[in-house]
CSV table of C-alpha atoms in Angstrom, one decimal:
chain,number,residue,atom,x,y,z
A,134,MET,CA,118.2,77.6,140.5
A,135,ARG,CA,115.1,77.4,138.6
A,136,LEU,CA,114.5,81.2,139.0
A,137,VAL,CA,118.0,81.9,138.2
A,138,ARG,CA,117.9,80.1,134.9
A,139,GLU,CA,114.3,81.5,134.0
A,140,TYR,CA,115.3,85.2,134.7
A,141,ALA,CA,118.9,84.8,132.9
A,142,ALA,CA,117.0,83.3,129.9
A,143,GLN,CA,115.0,86.4,129.3
A,144,GLY,CA,118.1,88.2,128.7
A,145,GLU,CA,119.5,85.4,126.5
A,146,ALA,CA,116.3,85.6,124.5
A,147,ALA,CA,116.8,89.6,124.0
A,148,ARG,CA,120.5,89.4,122.9
A,149,SER,CA,122.3,86.7,121.0
A,150,PRO,CA,125.4,86.3,121.0
A,151,ARG,CA,126.2,87.6,124.5
A,152,LYS,CA,128.1,91.0,124.7
A,153,LYS,CA,131.7,91.2,126.0
A,154,VAL,CA,131.7,94.1,128.7
A,155,ARG,CA,134.1,95.5,131.1
A,156,ALA,CA,131.4,96.2,134.0
A,157,CYS,CA,127.7,96.0,134.8
A,158,LEU,CA,125.5,97.2,137.3
A,159,VAL,CA,122.8,94.9,139.0
A,160,PRO,CA,120.2,95.1,141.8
A,161,HIS,CA,120.4,93.1,144.9
A,162,ALA,CA,116.8,93.1,146.1
A,163,GLY,CA,115.1,89.7,146.6
A,164,TYR,CA,114.8,87.7,143.5
A,165,VAL,CA,111.0,88.0,143.3
A,166,TYR,CA,111.4,91.9,143.2
A,167,SER,CA,114.7,92.3,141.3
A,168,GLY,CA,115.7,89.0,139.9
A,169,ARG,CA,114.4,89.9,136.3
A,170,VAL,CA,116.3,92.9,136.3
A,171,ALA,CA,119.5,91.2,137.3
A,172,GLY,CA,119.1,88.1,135.0
A,173,ALA,CA,118.2,90.2,131.9
A,174,VAL,CA,121.8,91.6,132.6
A,175,TYR,CA,123.5,88.4,133.4
A,176,GLY,CA,121.8,86.6,130.2
A,177,CYS,CA,122.9,89.1,127.8
A,178,ILE,CA,126.7,89.6,128.7
A,179,GLU,CA,129.8,87.2,128.7
A,180,LEU,CA,130.4,86.1,132.1
A,181,PRO,CA,134.2,85.4,132.6
A,182,ARG,CA,135.7,83.2,135.1
A,183,SER,CA,137.2,86.0,137.2
A,184,ILE,CA,135.2,88.4,138.7
A,185,ILE,CA,135.6,91.7,141.0
A,186,LEU,CA,132.2,91.9,142.9
A,187,LEU,CA,131.9,95.4,144.3
A,188,GLY,CA,128.8,96.2,146.6
A,189,VAL,CA,127.5,98.3,149.3
A,190,ARG,CA,127.9,97.7,153.1
A,191,HIS,CA,124.5,98.2,154.5
A,192,GLN,CA,125.4,97.5,158.2
A,193,PRO,CA,127.2,99.9,160.2
A,194,ARG,CA,129.7,97.3,161.1
A,195,GLY,CA,133.2,96.9,159.9
A,196,GLU,CA,135.7,98.7,157.9
A,197,ARG,CA,134.3,101.4,155.5
A,198,ALA,CA,136.3,99.7,152.5
A,199,ALA,CA,136.3,96.0,153.2
A,200,ILE,CA,138.0,93.2,151.1
A,201,LEU,CA,138.3,89.4,151.8
A,202,SER,CA,141.2,87.8,150.0
A,203,SER,CA,141.0,83.9,151.0
A,204,GLY,CA,138.4,81.5,151.4
A,205,ALA,CA,135.1,80.7,150.1
A,206,TRP,CA,131.6,81.7,150.3
A,207,ARG,CA,128.8,79.0,150.8
A,208,THR,CA,125.4,79.1,149.1
A,209,PRO,CA,122.8,76.3,148.9
A,210,LEU,CA,124.6,75.8,145.4
A,211,GLY,CA,128.1,75.2,146.8
A,212,ASP,CA,131.2,77.0,147.5
A,213,ALA,CA,132.1,79.9,145.4
A,214,PRO,CA,135.9,80.4,146.1
A,215,ILE,CA,137.7,83.8,146.4
A,216,ASP,CA,140.6,84.5,143.9
A,217,SER,CA,143.4,85.2,146.3
A,218,GLY,CA,145.8,86.1,143.6
A,219,LEU,CA,143.7,88.9,142.1
A,220,ALA,CA,142.4,90.1,145.6
A,221,ALA,CA,146.3,90.4,146.5
A,222,GLU,CA,146.7,92.7,143.5
A,223,VAL,CA,143.8,94.9,144.2
A,224,GLN,CA,145.0,95.4,148.0
A,225,LYS,CA,148.4,96.2,146.7
A,226,ALA,CA,146.6,98.9,144.3
A,227,CYS,CA,144.4,100.3,146.8
A,228,PRO,CA,145.7,100.6,150.4
A,229,LEU,CA,142.3,101.9,151.6
A,230,LEU,CA,140.7,98.5,151.4
A,231,ARG,CA,141.1,96.5,154.5
A,232,GLU,CA,140.9,92.7,155.2
A,233,ASP,CA,137.7,92.7,157.1
A,234,GLU,CA,135.1,89.9,157.5
A,235,VAL,CA,132.8,91.8,159.9
A,236,ALA,CA,131.8,94.1,157.0
A,237,HIS,CA,130.7,90.9,155.0
A,238,ARG,CA,129.0,89.2,157.8
A,239,GLY,CA,125.3,89.5,157.0
A,240,GLU,CA,125.7,91.7,153.9
A,241,HIS,CA,123.5,90.6,151.2
A,242,SER,CA,124.4,92.9,148.3
A,243,LEU,CA,127.2,90.5,147.2
A,244,GLU,CA,125.8,87.4,148.5
A,245,VAL,CA,122.5,87.5,146.3
A,246,GLN,CA,124.7,87.4,142.8
A,247,LEU,CA,126.5,84.2,143.8
A,248,PRO,CA,123.8,81.8,142.8
A,249,PHE,CA,123.5,83.7,139.3
A,250,LEU,CA,127.2,83.1,138.8
A,251,GLN,CA,127.3,79.6,140.3
A,252,VAL,CA,124.5,78.6,137.7
A,253,LEU,CA,125.9,80.7,134.4
A,254,VAL,CA,129.5,80.2,135.1
A,255,PRO,CA,130.1,77.2,137.6
A,256,GLU,CA,133.9,77.6,137.6
A,257,PHE,CA,134.1,81.4,138.4
A,258,THR,CA,136.3,82.8,141.2
A,259,PHE,CA,135.7,86.3,142.7
A,260,VAL,CA,137.1,89.2,145.0
A,261,PRO,CA,134.4,90.5,147.2
A,262,ILE,CA,134.7,94.2,148.2
A,263,ALA,CA,131.9,96.0,150.5
A,264,LEU,CA,131.9,99.7,150.6
A,265,GLY,CA,130.5,101.4,153.3
A,266,THR,CA,132.0,104.9,152.5
A,267,VAL,CA,130.4,107.8,150.8
A,268,ARG,CA,133.5,110.0,150.7
A,269,PHE,CA,133.8,111.0,147.1
A,270,GLU,CA,137.7,111.2,147.2
A,271,GLU,CA,137.9,107.8,148.9
A,272,LEU,CA,135.4,106.3,146.1
A,273,THR,CA,137.6,107.8,143.4
A,274,GLU,CA,140.6,106.7,144.9
A,275,ILE,CA,139.3,103.1,145.0
A,276,GLY,CA,137.7,103.5,141.5
A,277,GLU,CA,141.2,104.4,140.1
A,278,ALA,CA,143.0,101.6,141.9
A,279,LEU,CA,140.3,99.1,140.2
A,280,GLY,CA,141.1,100.8,137.0
A,281,GLN,CA,144.7,99.8,137.4
A,282,VAL,CA,143.9,96.2,138.1
A,283,LEU,CA,141.5,96.0,135.4
A,284,ALA,CA,143.8,97.5,132.9
A,285,LYS,CA,146.3,94.6,133.7
A,286,HIS,CA,143.6,91.9,133.5
A,287,PRO,CA,141.1,92.9,130.7
A,288,GLU,CA,139.3,89.7,131.1
A,289,VAL,CA,138.3,90.2,134.6
A,290,LEU,CA,134.4,91.6,135.1
A,291,LEU,CA,133.8,94.3,137.5
A,292,LEU,CA,130.4,93.5,138.8
A,293,THR,CA,128.8,96.1,140.7
A,294,THR,CA,125.7,96.1,142.7
A,295,SER,CA,122.9,98.9,143.7
A,296,ASP,CA,119.3,99.3,144.0
A,297,LEU,CA,118.2,102.9,143.1
A,298,ASN,CA,115.5,105.1,145.1
A,299,HIS,CA,113.9,103.7,148.1
A,300,TYR,CA,110.3,103.8,149.8
A,301,GLU,CA,108.8,106.8,148.0
A,302,ASP,CA,105.8,106.5,145.6
A,303,GLU,CA,106.0,105.1,142.2
A,304,ALA,CA,106.3,108.4,140.2
A,305,THR,CA,108.7,110.0,142.6
A,306,THR,CA,111.0,106.9,142.4
A,307,ARG,CA,110.8,106.6,138.7
A,308,GLY,CA,111.8,110.3,138.3
A,309,LYS,CA,114.6,110.0,140.6
A,310,ASP,CA,115.7,106.8,139.2
A,311,GLN,CA,115.7,108.4,135.6
A,312,LYS,CA,118.1,111.3,137.0
A,313,ALA,CA,120.5,108.7,138.3
A,314,ILE,CA,120.2,106.4,135.5
A,315,GLU,CA,121.2,109.4,133.0
A,316,ARG,CA,124.3,110.0,134.9
A,317,LEU,CA,125.4,106.3,134.8
A,318,LEU,CA,124.7,106.4,130.9
A,319,ALA,CA,126.9,109.5,130.8
A,320,LEU,CA,129.7,107.6,133.0
A,321,ASP,CA,129.6,110.8,135.0
A,322,ALA,CA,130.8,109.7,138.6
A,323,ARG,CA,130.8,113.2,140.1
A,324,GLY,CA,127.5,114.1,138.5
A,325,LEU,CA,125.9,111.0,139.9
A,326,PHE,CA,127.4,111.7,143.4
A,327,ASP,CA,126.1,115.2,143.3
A,328,VAL,CA,122.5,114.4,141.8
A,329,CYS,CA,121.9,111.8,144.3
A,330,ARG,CA,122.8,114.3,147.1
A,331,ARG,CA,121.1,117.2,145.7
A,332,GLU,CA,117.9,115.4,144.8
A,333,GLU,CA,117.8,113.0,147.8
A,334,ILE,CA,118.0,109.9,145.7
A,335,SER,CA,118.7,107.0,148.1
A,336,MET,CA,120.6,105.0,146.0
A,337,CYS,CA,122.2,102.5,148.4
A,338,GLY,CA,125.1,101.4,146.2
A,339,LEU,CA,126.2,105.0,145.3
A,340,GLY,CA,129.6,104.5,146.7
A,341,PRO,CA,130.3,101.2,144.6
A,342,ALA,CA,128.7,102.9,141.6
A,343,VAL,CA,131.1,106.1,141.7
A,344,ALA,CA,133.9,103.9,142.0
A,345,MET,CA,132.9,101.8,139.1
A,346,LEU,CA,132.4,104.6,136.8
A,347,THR,CA,135.8,106.2,138.0
A,348,ALA,CA,137.6,102.9,137.1
A,349,LEU,CA,135.7,102.6,133.7
A,350,ASN,CA,136.9,106.3,133.0
A,351,SER,CA,140.4,105.6,133.8
A,352,LEU,CA,140.3,102.8,131.1
A,353,GLY,CA,139.5,105.1,128.3
A,354,PRO,CA,136.2,105.6,126.3
A,355,ALA,CA,133.4,103.5,127.1
A,356,GLN,CA,129.9,102.8,126.2
A,357,ALA,CA,126.9,102.3,128.6
A,358,GLU,CA,123.5,100.6,128.1
A,359,LEU,CA,120.5,100.4,130.0
A,360,VAL,CA,119.2,96.9,129.8
A,361,ARG,CA,116.2,96.9,131.9
A,362,HIS,CA,114.6,99.3,134.7
A,363,ALA,CA,111.8,98.1,137.1
A,364,THR,CA,110.2,99.0,140.6
A,365,SER,CA,109.1,96.9,143.4
A,366,ALA,CA,105.6,97.7,142.5
A,367,ASP,CA,105.7,96.0,139.1
A,368,VAL,CA,105.4,93.0,141.5
A,369,SER,CA,103.7,93.9,144.7
A,370,GLY,CA,101.0,96.4,143.1
A,371,ASP,CA,102.1,98.8,146.0
A,372,ARG,CA,102.9,102.1,144.4
A,373,ASN,CA,103.0,104.1,147.6
A,374,SER,CA,106.4,102.8,148.9
A,375,VAL,CA,108.6,101.3,146.0
A,376,VAL,CA,112.2,100.6,145.4
A,377,GLY,CA,113.6,101.2,142.0
A,378,TYR,CA,115.9,98.9,140.0
A,379,ALA,CA,118.2,99.2,137.1
A,380,GLY,CA,120.3,96.7,135.1
A,381,MET,CA,123.1,98.2,132.9
A,382,HIS,CA,126.3,97.1,131.2
A,383,PHE,CA,129.4,99.0,130.2
A,384,SER,CA,131.7,98.1,127.3
């Protein structure tokens, strides 16, 4: 809890009042590596009580587009309840999403966001979605469906999580990260997908990010802002094998 408050306070200091946004992108590594980047985003935006949490399925098990529509997730800070009503609307809009707890079991990309939310907006509810698919047509179908739901519920935040390039040297990673960030800032879903494939950018949350950009584009003109970019080398000092992290919001 202390780290969460410390990291979020850095974002609060950088921007006051907090900004109302439609979506955000935050990393999901261990807090010591990426917590400052995530906190910079959380600290500078308005966090509503209802959130769609869109992440990647790192493990091979489970449905390639998985949702959970009931229950709660438990962290050391208590239970975080799922918004069953909103989850039902998302499922109705997107038949590709299948109810599946296997895809969520042991998956950290969504889980590590919950303590931030529990501290900063204690009464929040959420809808967890984990994507294992990297098929562009499926990602755009999911994104368009999410856009339909967000159009009906403008108060809901689409919270998307991804790390950027993995396990190359610092210079290579920063160069590849910049190419991905440019497409994110341009709200270019196809361009992001293509540049990651062409340049071999190992962005683990490429699928969720493509779906997020598709949803935003379906809602009309949007603005993107890079809040913070960092790599694991900033903490570890190891510049030979690093992971990149970006914190962004979209209004």
